[in-house]
Coordinates of C-alpha atoms in Angstrom, one line a residue:
X431 CA 0.0 0.0 0.0
X432 CA 2.8 2.3 0.9
X433 CA 4.6 1.6 -2.4
X434 CA 1.3 2.3 -4.2
X435 CA 0.9 5.6 -2.5
X436 CA 4.5 6.6 -3.1
X437 CA 4.2 6.0 -6.9
X438 CA 0.9 7.9 -7.0
X439 CA 2.4 10.9 -5.3
X440 CA 5.4 10.9 -7.5
X441 CA 3.3 10.7 -10.6
X442 CA 1.2 13.7 -9.3
X443 CA 4.5 15.6 -8.9
X444 CA 5.6 14.7 -12.4
X445 CA 2.4 15.9 -13.8
X446 CA 2.9 19.3 -12.1
X447 CA 6.5 19.5 -13.2
X448 CA 5.5 18.8 -16.8
X449 CA 3.1 21.8 -16.7
X450 CA 5.7 23.9 -14.9
X451 CA 3.6 24.1 -11.7
X452 CA 6.9 24.0 -9.7
X453 CA 5.6 24.8 -6.3
X454 CA 2.9 22.0 -6.5
X455 CA 5.6 19.6 -7.9
X456 CA 7.9 20.3 -5.1
X457 CA 5.1 19.8 -2.5
X458 CA 4.3 16.4 -4.0
X459 CA 7.9 15.3 -4.2
X460 CA 8.6 16.3 -0.6
X461 CA 5.5 14.4 0.5
X462 CA 6.8 11.3 -1.4
X463 CA 10.3 11.9 0.3
X464 CA 8.7 11.3 3.6
X465 CA 7.8 7.8 2.5
X466 CA 11.2 7.0 0.9
X467 CA 14.2 9.2 1.7
X468 CA 16.6 7.2 -0.4
X469 CA 14.9 7.0 -3.8
X470 CA 17.5 8.3 -6.2
X471 CA 15.1 9.3 -9.0
X472 CA 12.8 11.1 -6.6
X473 CA 15.9 13.0 -5.2
X474 CA 16.9 13.9 -8.7
X475 CA 13.3 15.2 -9.5
X476 CA 13.4 17.3 -6.3
X477 CA 16.8 18.7 -7.4
X478 CA 15.3 19.6 -10.8
X479 CA 12.3 21.3 -9.2
X480 CA 14.3 23.3 -6.7
X481 CA 16.8 24.3 -9.3
X482 CA 14.1 25.6 -11.7
X483 CA 12.7 27.7 -8.9
X484 CA 16.0 29.3 -8.2
X485 CA 16.7 27.5 -5.0
X486 CA 20.3 26.5 -6.0
X487 CA 21.6 25.3 -2.7
X488 CA 18.6 22.8 -2.3
X489 CA 18.9 21.8 -5.9
X490 CA 22.6 20.9 -5.6
X491 CA 21.9 19.1 -2.4
X492 CA 19.3 16.8 -4.0
X493 CA 21.4 16.2 -7.2
X494 CA 24.2 15.1 -4.9
X495 CA 21.9 12.9 -2.8
X496 CA 20.6 11.1 -6.0
X497 CA 24.2 10.2 -7.0
X498 CA 24.9 9.0 -3.6
X499 CA 22.2 6.4 -3.8
X500 CA 22.8 5.6 -7.5
X501 CA 26.1 6.7 -9.1
X502 CA 25.5 4.9 -12.4
X503 CA 22.9 7.1 -13.9
X504 CA 24.5 9.5 -16.5
X505 CA 21.5 11.9 -16.2
X506 CA 22.2 12.5 -12.5
X507 CA 25.8 13.5 -13.1
X508 CA 24.8 15.6 -16.1
X509 CA 22.3 17.8 -14.2
X510 CA 24.6 18.1 -11.3
X511 CA 27.4 19.1 -13.7
X512 CA 25.2 21.7 -15.4
X513 CA 24.1 23.1 -12.1
X514 CA 27.7 23.4 -11.0
X515 CA 28.6 25.3 -14.2
X516 CA 25.7 27.7 -13.6
X517 CA 26.8 28.1 -10.0
X518 CA 30.3 29.2 -11.2
X519 CA 31.9 26.0 -9.7
X520 CA 33.5 25.2 -13.1
X521 CA 36.4 23.1 -11.8
X522 CA 34.1 20.6 -9.9
X523 CA 31.7 20.7 -12.9
X524 CA 34.3 19.3 -15.2
X525 CA 34.9 16.1 -13.3
X526 CA 31.1 15.6 -12.9
X527 CA 30.4 16.1 -16.6
X528 CA 33.3 13.8 -17.5
X529 CA 31.6 11.1 -15.3
X530 CA 28.3 11.8 -17.0
X531 CA 29.8 11.2 -20.4
X532 CA 31.5 8.0 -19.3
X533 CA 28.1 6.7 -18.4
X534 CA 26.2 8.3 -21.4
X535 CA 28.8 9.0 -24.2
X536 CA 26.3 10.2 -26.8
X537 CA 25.0 13.1 -24.8
X538 CA 26.2 15.9 -27.1
X539 CA 24.9 18.8 -24.9
X540 CA 26.7 17.4 -22.0
X541 CA 29.9 17.2 -24.0
X542 CA 29.3 20.8 -25.2
X543 CA 29.1 22.0 -21.6
X544 CA 32.2 20.1 -20.7
X545 CA 34.1 21.6 -23.7
X546 CA 32.9 25.1 -22.8
X547 CA 33.8 24.7 -19.1
X548 CA 37.3 23.5 -20.0
X549 CA 37.7 26.5 -22.3
X550 CA 36.7 28.8 -19.4
X551 CA 39.4 27.3 -17.2
X552 CA 42.0 27.7 -20.0
X553 CA 42.3 23.9 -20.6
X554 CA 42.2 24.6 -24.3
X555 CA 43.9 21.4 -25.5
X556 CA 41.2 19.4 -23.7
X557 CA 38.4 21.6 -25.0
X558 CA 39.7 21.1 -28.6
X559 CA 39.5 17.3 -28.2
X560 CA 35.8 17.7 -26.9
X561 CA 34.8 20.1 -29.7
X562 CA 36.4 17.8 -32.3
X563 CA 34.2 15.0 -31.1
X564 CA 31.2 17.3 -31.2
X565 CA 31.9 18.3 -34.8
X566 CA 32.2 14.6 -35.7
X567 CA 28.9 13.9 -34.1
X568 CA 27.2 16.9 -35.6
X569 CA 29.2 17.8 -38.8
X570 CA 26.4 20.0 -40.2
X571 CA 26.4 22.5 -37.3
X572 CA 28.0 25.8 -38.2
X573 CA 28.2 26.7 -34.4
X574 CA 30.2 23.5 -33.7
X575 CA 32.8 24.5 -36.3
X576 CA 32.9 28.0 -35.1
X577 CA 33.5 26.8 -31.5
X578 CA 36.3 24.5 -32.6
X579 CA 37.8 27.4 -34.6
X580 CA 37.8 29.6 -31.5
X581 CA 39.8 27.0 -29.5
X582 CA 42.3 26.6 -32.4
X583 CA 42.7 30.4 -32.3
X584 CA 43.4 30.4 -28.6
X585 CA 46.1 27.8 -29.1
X586 CA 47.7 29.9 -31.8
X587 CA 46.7 27.4 -34.5
X588 CA 45.4 30.2 -36.8
X589 CA 45.3 28.4 -40.1
X590 CA 43.2 25.7 -38.4
X591 CA 41.0 28.3 -36.9
X592 CA 40.5 30.1 -40.3
X593 CA 39.6 26.7 -41.8
X594 CA 36.9 26.1 -39.1
X595 CA 35.4 29.5 -39.5
X596 CA 35.3 29.2 -43.3
X597 CA 33.6 25.7 -42.9
X598 CA 31.0 27.3 -40.5
X599 CA 30.3 30.1 -43.1
X600 CA 30.1 27.5 -45.9
X601 CA 27.4 25.7 -43.8
X602 CA 25.6 28.9 -42.9
X603 CA 26.6 32.0 -44.9
X604 CA 24.3 34.1 -42.6
X605 CA 26.0 33.0 -39.4
X606 CA 27.1 36.4 -38.1
X607 CA 29.3 35.1 -35.3
X608 CA 31.4 33.1 -37.7
X609 CA 32.1 36.2 -39.7
X610 CA 33.0 38.0 -36.5
X611 CA 35.4 35.3 -35.5
X612 CA 36.9 35.2 -39.0
X613 CA 37.4 38.9 -38.8
X614 CA 39.2 38.4 -35.4
X615 CA 41.8 36.0 -36.8
X616 CA 42.4 38.2 -39.9
X617 CA 43.0 41.0 -37.5
X618 CA 45.5 38.8 -35.6
X619 CA 47.3 38.2 -38.8
X620 CA 47.4 42.0 -39.7
X621 CA 45.0 41.5 -42.6
X622 CA 43.3 44.8 -42.0
X623 CA 41.1 45.1 -45.0
X624 CA 39.9 41.5 -44.9
X625 CA 39.1 41.9 -41.2
X626 CA 37.0 45.1 -41.9
X627 CA 35.1 43.2 -44.6
X628 CA 34.3 40.3 -42.2
X629 CA 33.2 42.7 -39.4
X630 CA 31.0 44.6 -41.8
X631 CA 29.4 41.4 -43.1
X632 CA 28.8 40.3 -39.5
X633 CA 27.1 43.7 -38.8
X634 CA 25.1 43.5 -42.0
X635 CA 23.7 40.1 -40.8
X636 CA 23.3 41.2 -37.2
X637 CA 23.1 45.0 -37.0
X638 CA 23.2 44.9 -33.1
X639 CA 26.3 42.7 -32.9
X640 CA 28.1 45.0 -30.5
X641 CA 31.5 43.2 -30.4
X642 CA 31.7 43.5 -34.2
X643 CA 31.6 47.3 -33.9
X644 CA 34.3 47.2 -31.2
X645 CA 36.6 45.0 -33.3
X646 CA 35.9 46.9 -36.4
X647 CA 37.1 50.0 -34.8
X648 CA 40.3 48.4 -33.9
X649 CA 40.8 47.2 -37.4
X650 CA 40.0 50.7 -38.9
X651 CA 42.7 52.4 -36.9
X652 CA 41.1 55.8 -37.4
X653 CA 37.5 56.7 -37.7
X654 CA 36.3 59.4 -40.1
X655 CA 33.4 61.7 -39.2
X656 CA 31.3 60.5 -42.2
X657 CA 31.4 56.8 -41.2
X658 CA 27.7 55.6 -41.2
X659 CA 28.5 53.1 -38.4
X660 CA 28.9 56.0 -35.9
X661 CA 25.2 56.9 -36.1
X662 CA 24.2 53.2 -35.8
X663 CA 26.3 52.8 -32.7
X664 CA 24.9 55.9 -31.1
X665 CA 21.4 54.8 -31.7
X666 CA 22.0 51.3 -30.3
X667 CA 23.9 52.7 -27.3
X668 CA 21.0 55.0 -26.4
X669 CA 18.2 52.5 -27.1
X670 CA 16.1 51.3 -24.2
X671 CA 16.0 47.9 -25.9
X672 CA 19.9 47.5 -25.6
X673 CA 21.0 45.4 -22.7
X674 CA 23.8 46.5 -20.4
X675 CA 26.3 44.1 -21.8
X676 CA 25.9 45.5 -25.3
X677 CA 25.6 49.1 -24.1
X678 CA 29.0 48.7 -22.5
X679 CA 30.5 47.5 -25.8
X680 CA 29.0 50.3 -27.8
X681 CA 30.2 52.8 -25.2
X682 CA 33.8 51.6 -25.5
X683 CA 33.5 51.6 -29.3
X684 CA 32.1 55.2 -29.3
X685 CA 34.8 56.3 -27.0
X686 CA 37.3 55.4 -29.6
X687 CA 35.2 57.2 -32.3
X688 CA 35.4 60.5 -30.5
X689 CA 39.0 60.1 -29.5
X690 CA 39.8 59.6 -33.2
X691 CA 37.7 62.7 -34.0
X692 CA 39.5 64.7 -31.2
X693 CA 36.4 65.3 -29.1
X694 CA 38.0 64.1 -25.8
X695 CA 35.3 65.2 -23.5
X696 CA 32.7 63.1 -25.3
X697 CA 35.1 60.3 -25.7
X698 CA 35.7 60.2 -22.0
X699 CA 31.9 60.4 -21.3
X700 CA 31.4 57.1 -23.3
X701 CA 34.5 55.5 -21.7
X702 CA 33.2 56.3 -18.2
X703 CA 29.9 54.8 -19.1
X704 CA 31.4 51.6 -20.5
X705 CA 33.7 51.2 -17.5
X706 CA 30.9 51.8 -15.0
X707 CA 28.7 49.1 -16.6
X708 CA 31.7 46.7 -16.7
X709 CA 32.5 47.2 -13.0
X710 CA 28.9 46.6 -12.0
X711 CA 28.8 43.5 -14.2
X712 CA 32.0 41.9 -12.7
X713 CA 31.3 42.7 -9.0
X714 CA 35.0 42.8 -8.5
X715 CA 36.6 43.2 -5.1
X716 CA 40.0 44.8 -4.9
X717 CA 40.4 43.1 -1.5
X718 CA 40.7 39.7 -3.3
X719 CA 43.7 40.9 -5.3
X720 CA 45.2 42.5 -2.2
X721 CA 44.9 39.3 -0.3
X722 CA 46.4 37.3 -3.2
X723 CA 49.5 39.5 -3.6
X724 CA 50.1 39.6 0.1
X725 CA 49.8 35.9 0.4
X726 CA 52.2 35.4 -2.6
X727 CA 54.8 37.6 -0.9
X728 CA 54.4 35.7 2.4
X729 CA 54.6 32.3 0.8
X730 CA 57.8 33.2 -1.0
X731 CA 59.4 35.2 1.9
X732 CA 63.0 34.7 2.7
X733 CA 62.4 32.7 5.9
X734 CA 60.2 30.3 4.1
X735 CA 61.9 27.6 2.0
X736 CA 60.4 27.0 -1.4
X737 CA 60.9 23.2 -1.7
X738 CA 62.3 20.3 0.2
X739 CA 65.0 19.9 -2.5
X740 CA 66.5 22.1 -5.2
X741 CA 64.8 21.3 -8.5
X742 CA 66.8 20.8 -11.6
X743 CA 64.5 20.4 -14.5
X744 CA 65.8 18.8 -17.8
X745 CA 66.1 21.5 -20.4
X746 CA 63.4 20.3 -23.0
X747 CA 63.2 23.9 -24.1
X748 CA 64.0 27.3 -22.7
X749 CA 61.0 29.5 -21.9
X750 CA 61.2 33.3 -21.9
X751 CA 58.5 34.9 -19.8
X752 CA 57.7 38.5 -20.8
X753 CA 55.8 40.0 -17.8
X754 CA 54.4 43.3 -16.6
X755 CA 51.2 45.2 -16.5
X756 CA 48.7 45.0 -19.4
X757 CA 49.4 47.6 -22.1
X758 CA 53.1 47.9 -21.0
X759 CA 54.7 46.8 -24.3
X760 CA 54.9 43.0 -23.9
X761 CA 53.5 42.4 -27.4
X762 CA 56.2 44.6 -28.9
X763 CA 59.0 42.8 -27.0
X764 CA 57.7 39.4 -28.0
X765 CA 57.6 40.5 -31.6
X766 CA 61.3 41.5 -31.4
X767 CA 62.2 38.2 -29.8
X768 CA 60.0 36.0 -32.0
X769 CA 61.6 37.5 -35.1
X770 CA 64.9 35.7 -34.1
X771 CA 65.5 32.5 -36.1
X772 CA 65.7 30.4 -32.9
X773 CA 62.6 31.7 -31.1
X774 CA 59.0 30.8 -31.2
X775 CA 56.4 33.4 -30.0
X776 CA 53.6 31.5 -28.3
X777 CA 51.7 34.7 -27.3
X778 CA 49.7 34.9 -24.1
X779 CA 49.8 31.3 -22.8
X780 CA 47.0 30.7 -20.1
X781 CA 48.7 27.6 -18.7
X782 CA 50.9 29.1 -15.9
X783 CA 47.9 30.9 -14.4
X784 CA 45.8 27.8 -14.5
X785 CA 48.4 25.7 -12.9
X786 CA 49.2 28.3 -10.2
X787 CA 45.4 28.6 -9.5
X788 CA 45.3 25.0 -8.6
X789 CA 48.1 25.6 -6.1
X790 CA 46.4 28.6 -4.5
X791 CA 45.4 26.8 -1.3
X792 CA 49.1 26.5 -0.6
X793 CA 49.8 30.1 -1.5
X794 CA 47.2 31.3 1.0
X795 CA 49.4 30.1 4.0
X796 CA 49.1 31.1 7.6
X797 CA 51.8 32.8 9.5
X798 CA 53.9 30.9 12.0
X799 CA 54.7 27.9 9.8
X800 CA 58.0 29.1 8.3
X801 CA 59.8 25.9 9.3
X802 CA 57.8 23.8 6.8
X803 CA 58.2 24.1 3.0
X804 CA 55.2 25.5 1.2
X805 CA 55.7 23.5 -2.0
X806 CA 57.2 20.0 -2.3
X807 CA 59.2 18.5 -5.1
X808 CA 55.9 16.9 -6.5
X809 CA 54.3 20.4 -6.7
X810 CA 57.2 21.9 -8.6
X811 CA 57.5 18.9 -10.9
X812 CA 53.9 19.2 -11.7
X813 CA 54.3 23.0 -12.6
X814 CA 57.2 22.0 -14.9
X815 CA 55.5 19.1 -16.6
X816 CA 52.0 20.6 -17.0
X817 CA 53.4 23.8 -18.4
X818 CA 55.6 22.0 -21.0
X819 CA 52.6 19.9 -21.9
X820 CA 50.6 23.1 -22.6
X821 CA 53.4 24.5 -24.7
X822 CA 53.5 21.4 -26.8
X823 CA 49.9 22.0 -28.0
X824 CA 51.5 24.8 -30.1
X825 CA 53.0 24.1 -33.5
X826 CA 56.7 24.9 -33.4
X827 CA 60.1 23.4 -33.8
X828 CA 62.3 26.0 -32.0
X829 CA 63.8 25.3 -28.5
X830 CA 63.2 28.8 -27.2
X831 CA 59.7 29.9 -26.6
X832 CA 58.3 33.2 -25.5
X833 CA 55.2 33.5 -23.2
X834 CA 53.9 37.1 -23.0
X835 CA 51.1 36.6 -20.5
X836 CA 51.5 39.7 -18.5
X837 CA 50.0 38.2 -15.3
X838 CA 52.8 35.8 -15.0
X839 CA 54.4 38.5 -12.9
X840 CA 52.4 37.0 -10.1
X841 CA 54.0 33.6 -10.5
X842 CA 57.7 34.5 -10.9
X843 CA 58.6 32.5 -7.8
X844 CA 57.0 29.3 -9.1
X845 CA 58.4 29.9 -12.6
X846 CA 62.0 30.1 -11.4
X847 CA 61.5 27.1 -9.1
X848 CA 60.1 25.0 -12.0
X849 CA 62.3 26.4 -14.7
X850 CA 65.7 27.4 -13.2
X851 CA 66.9 28.1 -16.8
X852 CA 64.0 30.5 -17.7
X853 CA 64.5 34.1 -18.6
X854 CA 62.2 36.7 -17.1
X855 CA 61.8 40.0 -19.0
X856 CA 59.9 42.6 -17.1
X857 CA 58.4 45.5 -19.1
X858 CA 57.8 48.7 -17.3
X859 CA 56.2 51.8 -18.8
X860 CA 55.3 55.3 -17.6
X861 CA 52.5 54.4 -15.0
X862 CA 50.2 57.1 -16.4
X863 CA 50.5 55.8 -19.9
X864 CA 50.0 52.1 -18.8
X865 CA 47.0 52.8 -16.6
X866 CA 45.3 55.1 -19.1
X867 CA 45.7 52.5 -21.9
X868 CA 44.2 49.9 -19.6
X869 CA 41.3 52.1 -18.6
X870 CA 40.4 53.0 -22.2
X871 CA 40.2 49.4 -23.4
X872 CA 37.6 46.7 -22.9
X873 CA 38.9 43.3 -21.7
X874 CA 36.8 40.1 -22.0
X875 CA 39.1 38.6 -19.3
X876 CA 37.4 38.7 -16.0
X877 CA 40.8 38.8 -14.2
X878 CA 41.1 42.5 -15.1
X879 CA 38.4 43.6 -12.7
X880 CA 40.5 46.5 -11.3
X881 CA 40.6 48.1 -14.8
X882 CA 37.3 49.9 -14.6
X883 CA 37.7 52.3 -11.8
X884 CA 40.5 55.0 -11.7
X885 CA 41.1 54.7 -7.9
X886 CA 41.2 50.9 -8.0
X887 CA 43.4 50.9 -11.1
X888 CA 46.0 53.1 -9.3
X889 CA 45.8 50.9 -6.2
X890 CA 46.4 47.7 -8.2
X891 CA 49.3 49.4 -10.0
X892 CA 51.0 50.1 -6.7
X893 CA 50.4 46.4 -5.5
X894 CA 52.0 45.3 -8.8
X895 CA 55.0 47.6 -8.2
X896 CA 55.4 46.3 -4.7
X897 CA 55.4 42.6 -5.9
X898 CA 57.9 43.3 -8.5
X899 CA 60.2 45.0 -6.0
X900 CA 59.8 41.8 -3.8
X901 CA 60.8 39.5 -6.7
X902 CA 63.8 41.6 -7.5
X903 CA 65.1 41.3 -3.9
X904 CA 64.2 37.6 -3.9
X905 CA 65.9 36.8 -7.2
X906 CA 68.7 39.4 -7.8
X907 CA 70.0 39.4 -11.3
X908 CA 67.4 37.0 -12.6
X909 CA 65.0 39.5 -14.0
X910 CA 65.8 41.7 -17.0
X911 CA 64.2 45.1 -16.7
X912 CA 63.2 46.8 -19.9
X913 CA 61.8 50.2 -20.1
X914 CA 59.2 50.7 -22.9
X915 CA 60.1 54.4 -23.4
X916 CA 63.8 53.6 -23.6
X917 CA 63.1 50.9 -26.2
X918 CA 61.2 53.4 -28.4
X919 CA 64.1 55.9 -28.3
X920 CA 67.0 53.5 -28.6
X921 CA 65.4 50.4 -30.2
X922 CA 68.6 48.7 -31.4
X923 CA 70.6 49.3 -28.2
X924 CA 67.8 48.1 -26.0
X925 CA 67.1 45.1 -28.2
X926 CA 70.7 44.0 -28.1
X927 CA 70.7 44.1 -24.3
X928 CA 67.4 42.1 -24.4
X929 CA 68.9 39.4 -26.7
X930 CA 72.1 39.3 -24.8
X931 CA 70.3 38.6 -21.5
X932 CA 68.3 35.8 -23.3
X933 CA 71.6 34.3 -24.5
X934 CA 70.8 35.0 -28.2
X935 CA 73.1 36.3 -31.0
X936 CA 72.1 39.5 -32.6
X937 CA 70.0 39.3 -35.9
X938 CA 69.0 42.3 -37.8
X939 CA 65.6 40.8 -38.5
X940 CA 64.7 41.4 -34.8
X941 CA 64.2 45.1 -35.7
X942 CA 62.2 44.0 -38.8
X943 CA 59.6 42.3 -36.6
X944 CA 56.8 44.4 -38.2
X945 CA 57.2 42.4 -41.4
X946 CA 56.6 39.2 -39.6
X947 CA 53.3 37.5 -40.6
X948 CA 52.8 35.6 -37.2
X949 CA 49.5 36.0 -35.5
X950 CA 49.2 38.3 -32.5
X951 CA 46.1 37.7 -30.4
X952 CA 46.1 41.0 -28.5
X953 CA 44.8 44.5 -28.7
X954 CA 48.2 45.4 -30.2
X955 CA 47.7 43.2 -33.2
X956 CA 48.0 46.1 -35.6
X957 CA 50.4 48.2 -33.6
X958 CA 53.1 45.6 -33.8
X959 CA 52.8 45.6 -37.7
X960 CA 54.5 49.0 -37.6
X961 CA 58.1 49.9 -36.9
X962 CA 58.9 51.1 -33.4
X963 CA 57.5 54.6 -32.8
X964 CA 57.5 57.2 -30.1
X965 CA 54.8 59.3 -28.5
X966 CA 52.2 56.7 -27.5
X967 CA 53.1 57.2 -23.8
X968 CA 51.9 60.8 -24.0
X969 CA 48.4 60.1 -25.2
X970 CA 47.0 60.2 -21.7
X971 CA 47.7 64.0 -21.6
X972 CA 44.7 64.6 -24.0
X973 CA 42.4 63.3 -21.1
X974 CA 44.4 64.8 -18.2
X975 CA 41.5 66.9 -17.0
X976 CA 39.5 63.7 -16.3
X977 CA 42.2 61.7 -14.7
X978 CA 42.7 63.4 -11.3
X979 CA 41.8 60.2 -9.3
X980 CA 44.3 58.1 -11.3
X981 CA 47.2 60.7 -11.1
X982 CA 46.6 61.3 -7.4
X983 CA 46.6 57.5 -6.7
X984 CA 49.9 57.2 -8.7
X985 CA 51.3 60.1 -6.7
X986 CA 51.4 62.5 -9.6
X987 CA 49.4 65.2 -8.0

């Protein structure tokens, strides 16, 4: 009789769930739960019902309980994994989604979520493998080929990326996002006219595709007052129908328009609007970065041994890490080095940040434990091996590789432990020029949360300076300091010093880097196609009247 009542109550709940009567469904399922607290399918249904009502904690609890009582149902793992992704718990979601696929390997949507999650964590090589499987399962989907193309692009495999985007366009010529992505890689290669054509095609197909306007502005270099896209952007930016995400992008794009047209007050107005929206969107806390940088310094302090034993890694290849603040000239320096016949330029490699992030629990150490090593030999070996594995996803034959991820300045201690032979090149530029260039650009990377407020930007810059001062004292003679302004004034002399530090013979081609056809996946993609020029570090002066909080924060009052 109890079993009969249980089944009847569950069936009633299912009927309510199918008609989206969620409160009634939950009531029925909870009534059934009193009759059987360990029924895995009931627990899963409760998880679904709670999740749909926005009760995430309860939803996750019931999903986990369902798996506890039956761990062999792929659907249980899938829904838990999807819920974890939506909750921002991407790392945990990946292992759960992998388990779901091991039980139900033909679930394409599960694999798509897994691939996307891997990409979000910077595990691009794994994401490529998943997206390849998806394109094999659904070869007629333009979106699948476009997603795979984006992963190839992030690995620096630009020709493969172009092939994927063109395949997507062949399948669906009206797929605006494929045209946008094709324009992006053309921009990375310095193909300015082709990029503009692709962005214009994307806008023609989807007139409110905000990112296409932003990237088109980068490709143009200089707006003219009669450009018809200006009026389109202004209308879209002001429209009540435009969401905040797109309004932010239009604002950044219009800021560039009016800077090009020398209307600096109007330019700053749009820039301030875009930055305000982006700051609200990210909900960034400067305290998190303060805590991180202070913990890194404590972790690597002189009275705290790094490892149990010195680590001598085999020299599979020699990495050169080009570090500094964003917009400090790292792309330019990589172009100089990558023009050398023995050097491969890998661009901004995400691997070290991802590896270090996995070690963050050890970095957030407590005081009073200086007698114990923070990292053991296994940790450092893992940093070494995982980073090399990530580099080998790139296509190169050289034995010297540059990594210009600016944020690697955070991990110099780990880098020199895992790669004693590594070279560290630190770019420094006039703080006003650096911070202004950061503030005026939109970054898709959520790590740049400090960039959208002038006070926070100045505070973060000081934190960065303090950490670099710490590393210099910790590793005297190991970091090559290169000043951007000095490089633009004396390019040959400074480049010779740079190559000498890296153990490289001089080659004249290093100053002809602007002729190199290699892809550059940064905001500087077109700038590095030019010969070294002076004057960019004074551009902030056009906006000086608006920059008082920044200048005061940098002690330029």
